[in-house]
Short mmCIF file of C-alpha atoms in Angstrom, two decimals:
data_model
loop_
_atom_site.label_atom_id
_atom_site.label_comp_id
_atom_site.label_asym_id
_atom_site.label_seq_id
_atom_site.Cartn_x
_atom_site.Cartn_y
_atom_site.Cartn_z
CA MET O 29 -67.61 5.73 2.38
CA ALA O 30 -64.50 7.75 1.58
CA GLY O 31 -63.21 9.83 4.48
CA ALA O 32 -63.24 13.08 2.48
CA THR O 33 -66.89 12.52 1.51
CA LEU O 34 -67.90 11.69 5.08
CA ALA O 35 -66.05 14.72 6.47
CA ARG O 36 -67.76 16.98 3.91
CA GLU O 37 -71.23 15.62 4.77
CA LEU O 38 -70.59 16.08 8.49
CA GLY O 39 -69.14 19.57 8.02
CA ILE O 40 -65.86 18.76 9.78
CA SER O 41 -62.21 18.61 8.76
CA LEU O 42 -60.65 15.38 7.56
CA ARG O 43 -58.29 15.50 10.53
CA SER O 44 -61.25 15.72 12.93
CA LEU O 45 -62.93 12.80 11.15
CA TYR O 46 -59.85 10.58 11.53
CA ARG O 47 -59.63 11.49 15.21
CA ASP O 48 -63.34 10.77 15.80
CA ILE O 49 -63.19 7.45 13.93
CA ALA O 50 -60.23 6.37 16.07
CA THR O 51 -62.19 7.34 19.22
CA LEU O 52 -65.25 5.34 18.12
CA GLN O 53 -63.10 2.33 17.24
CA GLY O 54 -61.48 2.59 20.66
CA GLU O 55 -64.95 2.45 22.23
CA GLY O 56 -65.70 -0.79 20.39
CA VAL O 57 -67.83 0.55 17.53
CA PRO O 58 -67.34 -1.91 14.61
CA ILE O 59 -65.89 0.48 12.02
CA SER O 60 -63.53 -1.01 9.48
CA GLY O 61 -61.32 0.76 6.95
CA GLU O 62 -58.44 3.18 7.03
CA ALA O 63 -57.43 6.71 6.13
CA GLY O 64 -57.26 7.25 2.38
CA VAL O 65 -59.40 4.18 1.65
CA GLY O 66 -62.75 4.65 3.36
CA TYR O 67 -64.85 3.40 6.27
CA VAL O 68 -67.68 0.93 6.74
CA LEU O 69 -69.86 0.51 9.84
CA GLY O 70 -70.08 -3.21 10.46
CA PRO O 71 -72.84 -5.27 12.09
CA GLY O 72 -73.02 -5.77 15.80
CA LEU O 73 -73.63 -2.23 17.01
CA THR O 74 -76.57 -2.12 19.40
CA LEU O 75 -77.94 0.92 21.18
CA PRO O 76 -79.97 0.83 24.37
CA PRO O 77 -83.67 1.66 24.04
CA LEU O 78 -84.33 5.37 24.35
CA ASN O 79 -86.79 6.98 26.71
CA PHE O 80 -89.23 8.90 24.49
CA ASP O 81 -89.77 11.73 26.99
CA ALA O 82 -86.01 12.18 27.42
CA VAL O 83 -85.46 12.33 23.65
CA VAL O 84 -88.21 14.94 23.13
CA LEU O 85 -86.99 17.03 26.08
CA GLY O 86 -83.42 16.91 24.80
CA LEU O 87 -84.46 18.00 21.32
CA ARG O 88 -86.61 20.82 22.77
CA PHE O 89 -83.61 21.94 24.80
CA VAL O 90 -81.37 22.10 21.72
CA GLU O 91 -84.11 23.79 19.68
CA LYS O 92 -84.62 26.47 22.33
CA ARG O 93 -81.02 27.08 23.35
CA LEU O 94 -79.40 26.85 19.89
CA PRO O 95 -82.09 28.23 17.57
CA GLU O 96 -79.95 28.11 14.42
CA GLY O 97 -77.78 25.26 13.18
CA LEU O 98 -78.29 22.55 15.79
CA GLY O 99 -81.68 24.05 16.63
CA ASP O 100 -82.79 23.57 13.03
CA ASP O 101 -81.56 19.97 13.18
CA ALA O 102 -83.53 19.44 16.40
CA ARG O 103 -86.71 20.80 14.80
CA ARG O 104 -86.30 18.48 11.82
CA ALA O 105 -85.64 15.52 14.12
CA LEU O 106 -88.79 16.28 16.13
CA ALA O 107 -90.81 16.46 12.90
CA LYS O 108 -89.43 13.08 11.78
CA ILE O 109 -90.27 11.55 15.15
CA GLU O 110 -93.83 12.91 14.92
CA ALA O 111 -94.20 11.41 11.43
CA VAL O 112 -93.46 7.85 12.61
CA LEU O 113 -95.22 7.83 15.98
CA PRO O 114 -98.07 5.37 16.42
CA LYS O 115 -101.59 6.74 16.13
CA GLY O 116 -102.63 8.58 19.27
CA ARG O 117 -99.06 9.35 20.33
CA SER O 118 -97.52 12.82 19.97
CA ALA O 119 -94.50 14.76 21.18
CA ALA O 120 -97.07 17.18 22.62
CA ASP O 121 -97.81 14.44 25.19
CA VAL O 122 -94.43 15.16 26.79
CA HIS O 123 -95.30 17.83 29.35
CA LEU O 124 -91.75 19.00 29.98
CA LEU O 125 -90.65 22.41 28.72
CA VAL O 126 -87.38 24.30 28.40
CA GLY O 127 -86.98 27.96 29.36
CA ALA O 128 -85.69 30.60 26.98
CA PRO O 129 -81.95 31.35 27.04
CA ALA O 130 -80.49 34.69 28.04
CA ALA O 131 -80.71 37.32 25.30
CA GLY O 132 -77.88 36.96 22.80
CA SER O 133 -76.51 33.75 24.29
CA ALA O 134 -77.28 31.66 21.18
CA ALA O 135 -75.01 33.84 19.03
CA VAL O 136 -72.26 33.64 21.66
CA LEU O 137 -72.64 29.85 21.77
CA ASP O 138 -72.35 29.67 17.99
CA GLN O 139 -69.04 31.56 18.14
CA ILE O 140 -67.78 29.31 20.93
CA ARG O 141 -68.74 26.15 19.03
CA GLU O 142 -67.02 27.42 15.90
CA ALA O 143 -63.84 28.21 17.85
CA ILE O 144 -63.81 24.77 19.49
CA ARG O 145 -64.38 23.09 16.13
CA LYS O 146 -61.51 25.06 14.54
CA GLU O 147 -59.37 24.89 17.71
CA ASP O 148 -59.06 28.69 17.54
CA ALA O 149 -58.56 31.12 20.38
CA LEU O 150 -61.27 33.68 21.16
CA LYS O 151 -61.08 37.32 22.16
CA ILE O 152 -63.80 38.33 24.60
CA ALA O 153 -64.81 41.48 26.44
CA TYR O 154 -66.02 40.26 29.82
CA ARG O 155 -67.66 41.87 32.83
CA ASP O 156 -67.40 39.96 36.11
CA LYS O 157 -69.99 39.80 38.89
CA LYS O 158 -68.55 42.96 40.47
CA GLY O 159 -69.01 44.82 37.19
CA ASP O 160 -65.28 45.04 36.41
CA ALA O 161 -64.54 44.84 32.67
CA SER O 162 -61.60 43.06 31.05
CA GLU O 163 -60.40 42.02 27.60
CA ARG O 164 -59.23 38.42 27.45
CA THR O 165 -57.95 35.82 25.02
CA VAL O 166 -59.28 32.39 25.89
CA TRP O 167 -59.13 28.85 24.54
CA PRO O 168 -62.70 27.52 24.80
CA ILE O 169 -63.11 23.95 26.01
CA VAL O 170 -66.77 23.18 26.67
CA GLY O 171 -70.09 24.96 27.11
CA GLY O 172 -72.48 24.15 29.93
CA PHE O 173 -76.10 24.84 30.82
CA PHE O 174 -76.92 25.37 34.48
CA ASP O 175 -80.01 26.47 36.39
CA ALA O 176 -78.87 30.05 36.81
CA ALA O 177 -76.64 30.62 33.79
CA GLU O 178 -75.03 29.33 30.63
CA MET O 179 -71.26 29.02 30.94
CA VAL O 180 -68.14 28.30 28.94
CA ALA O 181 -65.07 26.69 30.46
CA ALA O 182 -61.85 27.98 28.93
CA TRP O 183 -58.13 28.43 29.44
CA CYS O 184 -57.56 32.13 30.12
CA GLU O 185 -54.25 33.49 28.81
CA MET O 186 -54.43 36.49 31.15
CA ARG O 187 -54.78 34.30 34.26
CA GLY O 188 -52.70 31.38 32.98
CA ASP O 189 -55.34 29.02 34.33
CA PHE O 190 -58.78 27.56 33.71
CA ARG O 191 -61.70 29.93 34.15
CA HIS O 192 -65.48 29.72 33.76
CA PHE O 193 -67.29 32.58 32.04
CA ARG O 194 -71.01 33.32 32.09
CA LEU O 195 -72.31 33.85 28.57
CA ASP O 196 -74.58 36.71 29.63
CA ARG O 197 -71.51 38.64 30.85
CA ILE O 198 -69.63 38.36 27.55
CA GLU O 199 -70.14 41.75 25.92
CA ARG O 200 -68.14 41.08 22.74
CA ILE O 201 -66.72 37.91 21.23
CA ALA O 202 -64.67 37.18 18.11
CA LEU O 203 -62.19 34.66 16.79
CA ALA O 204 -58.67 35.72 17.72
CA GLY O 205 -57.32 34.74 14.32
CA ARG O 206 -54.84 32.23 15.69
CA PRO O 207 -55.05 28.66 16.97
CA MET O 208 -55.10 27.57 20.57
CA GLU O 209 -51.63 26.71 21.81
CA ARG O 210 -52.79 23.28 22.97
CA ARG O 211 -54.97 20.75 21.17
CA HIS O 212 -58.60 20.77 22.31
CA ARG O 213 -58.54 17.14 23.46
CA VAL O 214 -55.51 17.90 25.69
CA LEU O 215 -57.22 20.97 27.13
CA LEU O 216 -60.39 18.98 27.79
CA ALA O 217 -58.48 16.26 29.64
CA ASP O 218 -56.57 18.84 31.72
CA TRP O 219 -59.76 20.77 32.51
CA ARG O 220 -61.44 17.57 33.73
CA LEU O 221 -58.52 16.95 36.09
CA PHE O 222 -58.78 20.58 37.27
CA ARG O 223 -62.52 20.22 37.84
CA ASP O 224 -62.16 16.91 39.64
CA SER O 225 -59.46 18.30 41.92
CA ARG O 226 -61.71 21.22 42.85
CA ASP O 227 -64.66 18.90 43.50
CA ALA O 228 -62.47 16.70 45.70
CA GLY O 229 -61.31 19.73 47.67
#
Protein backbone atom coordinates (compact mmCIF):
# COMPACT_ATOMS: atom_id res chain seq x y z
CA MET A 1 0.00 0.00 0.00
CA ALA A 2 1.27 3.48 -0.83
CA GLY A 3 2.51 5.44 2.18
CA ALA A 4 0.24 8.42 1.47
CA THR A 5 -2.81 6.14 1.33
CA LEU A 6 -1.85 4.35 4.54
CA ALA A 7 -1.17 7.63 6.35
CA ARG A 8 -4.57 8.98 5.23
CA GLU A 9 -6.40 5.85 6.44
CA LEU A 10 -4.63 6.00 9.81
CA GLY A 11 -5.22 9.73 10.18
CA ILE A 12 -1.53 10.56 10.67
CA SER A 13 1.06 12.57 8.77
CA LEU A 14 3.29 10.92 6.18
CA ARG A 15 6.30 11.83 8.32
CA SER A 16 4.77 10.04 11.32
CA LEU A 17 4.03 7.00 9.14
CA TYR A 18 7.65 6.76 7.95
CA ARG A 19 8.87 7.06 11.54
CA ASP A 20 6.45 4.37 12.78
CA ILE A 21 7.32 2.00 9.92
CA ALA A 22 11.02 2.37 10.74
CA THR A 23 10.26 1.62 14.42
CA LEU A 24 8.27 -1.52 13.52
CA GLN A 25 11.00 -2.70 11.17
CA GLY A 26 13.53 -2.15 13.94
CA GLU A 27 11.42 -4.38 16.20
CA GLY A 28 11.55 -7.18 13.63
CA VAL A 29 8.11 -6.77 12.03
CA PRO A 30 8.46 -8.09 8.43
CA ILE A 31 7.53 -4.93 6.52
CA SER A 32 9.10 -4.48 3.12
CA GLY A 33 9.08 -1.43 0.86
CA GLU A 34 10.33 2.11 1.01
CA ALA A 35 9.20 5.72 1.14
CA GLY A 36 7.62 6.84 -2.12
CA VAL A 37 7.00 3.27 -3.27
CA GLY A 38 4.77 1.58 -0.71
CA TYR A 39 4.80 -1.04 2.03
CA VAL A 40 3.82 -4.69 2.35
CA LEU A 41 3.48 -6.70 5.56
CA GLY A 42 5.22 -9.99 4.93
CA PRO A 43 4.57 -13.44 6.41
CA GLY A 44 6.11 -14.54 9.65
CA LEU A 45 4.51 -12.12 12.10
CA THR A 46 3.04 -14.00 15.04
CA LEU A 47 1.28 -12.50 18.03
CA PRO A 48 0.94 -14.17 21.42
CA PRO A 49 -2.53 -15.44 22.34
CA LEU A 50 -4.60 -12.77 24.05
CA ASN A 51 -6.37 -13.14 27.35
CA PHE A 52 -10.06 -12.53 26.62
CA ASP A 53 -10.79 -10.87 29.98
CA ALA A 54 -7.81 -8.53 29.56
CA VAL A 55 -8.91 -7.52 26.05
CA VAL A 56 -12.49 -6.76 27.17
CA LEU A 57 -11.29 -4.84 30.24
CA GLY A 58 -8.87 -2.81 28.13
CA LEU A 59 -11.57 -1.92 25.61
CA ARG A 60 -13.99 -0.98 28.42
CA PHE A 61 -11.29 1.24 29.88
CA VAL A 62 -10.77 3.07 26.57
CA GLU A 63 -14.53 3.32 26.00
CA LYS A 64 -15.11 4.83 29.43
CA ARG A 65 -12.09 7.13 29.64
CA LEU A 66 -12.05 8.35 26.02
CA PRO A 67 -15.74 8.41 25.07
CA GLU A 68 -15.21 9.96 21.63
CA GLY A 69 -12.67 8.97 18.99
CA LEU A 70 -10.84 6.04 20.57
CA GLY A 71 -13.90 5.32 22.70
CA ASP A 72 -16.00 4.88 19.56
CA ASP A 73 -13.33 2.55 18.16
CA ALA A 74 -13.41 0.54 21.40
CA ARG A 75 -17.20 0.20 21.23
CA ARG A 76 -17.00 -1.03 17.63
CA ALA A 77 -14.24 -3.48 18.55
CA LEU A 78 -16.31 -4.87 21.43
CA ALA A 79 -19.28 -5.31 19.08
CA LYS A 80 -17.11 -7.18 16.57
CA ILE A 81 -15.76 -9.43 19.32
CA GLU A 82 -19.32 -10.18 20.48
CA ALA A 83 -20.31 -11.08 16.91
CA VAL A 84 -17.66 -13.80 16.58
CA LEU A 85 -17.73 -15.30 20.07
CA PRO A 86 -18.74 -18.95 20.36
CA LYS A 87 -22.30 -19.67 21.47
CA GLY A 88 -22.72 -19.21 25.20
CA ARG A 89 -19.79 -16.80 25.51
CA SER A 90 -20.25 -13.04 25.96
CA ALA A 91 -18.22 -10.00 26.94
CA ALA A 92 -20.80 -9.62 29.72
CA ASP A 93 -19.16 -12.68 31.31
CA VAL A 94 -16.14 -10.52 32.15
CA HIS A 95 -17.03 -9.18 35.59
CA LEU A 96 -14.45 -6.39 35.65
CA LEU A 97 -15.60 -2.78 35.38
CA VAL A 98 -13.96 0.60 34.90
CA GLY A 99 -14.90 3.69 36.91
CA ALA A 100 -15.99 6.94 35.31
CA PRO A 101 -13.30 9.57 34.66
CA ALA A 102 -13.24 12.96 36.33
CA ALA A 103 -15.67 15.45 34.80
CA GLY A 104 -14.22 17.07 31.69
CA SER A 105 -11.10 14.93 31.60
CA ALA A 106 -12.00 13.27 28.28
CA ALA A 107 -12.00 16.64 26.49
CA VAL A 108 -8.67 17.54 28.10
CA LEU A 109 -7.23 14.18 27.01
CA ASP A 110 -8.41 14.79 23.45
CA GLN A 111 -6.54 18.11 23.39
CA ILE A 112 -3.42 16.49 24.83
CA ARG A 113 -3.52 13.66 22.28
CA GLU A 114 -3.95 16.13 19.44
CA ALA A 115 -0.98 18.20 20.67
CA ILE A 116 1.24 15.11 20.98
CA ARG A 117 0.21 13.95 17.51
CA LYS A 118 1.00 17.37 16.01
CA GLU A 119 4.04 17.89 18.27
CA ASP A 120 2.52 21.23 19.33
CA ALA A 121 2.95 23.06 22.59
CA LEU A 122 -0.07 23.59 24.86
CA LYS A 123 -1.17 26.55 26.95
CA ILE A 124 -2.84 25.53 30.20
CA ALA A 125 -4.34 27.30 33.18
CA TYR A 126 -3.43 25.10 36.15
CA ARG A 127 -4.29 25.08 39.83
CA ASP A 128 -1.93 23.13 42.09
CA LYS A 129 -2.83 21.15 45.22
CA LYS A 130 -2.48 24.30 47.34
CA GLY A 131 -4.98 26.10 45.12
CA ASP A 132 -2.39 28.42 43.54
CA ALA A 133 -3.18 29.24 39.90
CA SER A 134 -0.65 29.62 37.08
CA GLU A 135 -0.58 29.95 33.29
CA ARG A 136 1.91 27.62 31.64
CA THR A 137 3.14 26.55 28.24
CA VAL A 138 3.96 22.85 28.20
CA TRP A 139 5.14 20.23 25.74
CA PRO A 140 2.98 17.16 26.44
CA ILE A 141 4.73 13.79 26.43
CA VAL A 142 2.40 11.08 27.69
CA GLY A 143 -0.89 10.69 29.54
CA GLY A 144 -1.33 8.28 32.43
CA PHE A 145 -4.19 6.76 34.40
CA PHE A 146 -3.65 6.17 38.10
CA ASP A 147 -5.87 5.11 40.99
CA ALA A 148 -6.40 8.62 42.30
CA ALA A 149 -6.06 10.77 39.19
CA GLU A 150 -5.43 11.08 35.47
CA MET A 151 -2.15 12.81 34.68
CA VAL A 152 -0.10 14.21 31.84
CA ALA A 153 3.68 14.29 31.89
CA ALA A 154 5.08 17.34 30.11
CA TRP A 155 8.06 19.64 29.78
CA CYS A 156 7.12 22.91 31.50
CA GLU A 157 8.66 26.02 29.94
CA MET A 158 8.09 28.04 33.12
CA ARG A 159 10.01 25.55 35.28
CA GLY A 160 12.49 24.46 32.60
CA ASP A 161 11.96 20.87 33.70
CA PHE A 162 9.61 17.91 33.52
CA ARG A 163 6.38 18.22 35.47
CA HIS A 164 3.29 16.06 36.00
CA PHE A 165 -0.13 17.72 35.88
CA ARG A 166 -3.43 16.32 37.12
CA LEU A 167 -6.09 16.61 34.44
CA ASP A 168 -8.78 17.58 36.95
CA ARG A 169 -6.70 20.64 37.93
CA ILE A 170 -6.36 21.94 34.36
CA GLU A 171 -8.93 24.73 34.17
CA ARG A 172 -8.29 25.75 30.55
CA ILE A 173 -6.32 24.14 27.74
CA ALA A 174 -5.57 25.12 24.15
CA LEU A 175 -2.97 24.59 21.47
CA ALA A 176 -0.25 27.22 21.77
CA GLY A 177 -0.07 27.67 18.01
CA ARG A 178 3.59 26.72 17.78
CA PRO A 179 5.52 23.45 17.78
CA MET A 180 7.39 21.96 20.69
CA GLU A 181 11.05 22.93 20.62
CA ARG A 182 12.12 19.28 20.81
CA ARG A 183 10.79 16.30 18.89
CA HIS A 184 8.33 14.17 20.85
CA ARG A 185 10.45 11.02 20.64
CA VAL A 186 13.41 12.94 22.15
CA LEU A 187 11.23 14.33 24.93
CA LEU A 188 9.84 10.87 25.66
CA ALA A 189 13.33 9.36 25.94
CA ASP A 190 14.52 12.20 28.20
CA TRP A 191 11.41 11.95 30.38
CA ARG A 192 11.98 8.21 30.84
CA LEU A 193 15.52 8.89 32.02
CA PHE A 194 14.15 11.57 34.38
CA ARG A 195 11.53 9.17 35.73
CA ASP A 196 14.02 6.33 36.15
CA SER A 197 16.46 8.59 38.00
CA ARG A 198 13.71 9.65 40.40
CA ASP A 199 12.64 6.03 40.96
CA ALA A 200 16.25 5.05 41.65
CA GLY A 201 16.60 7.87 44.16
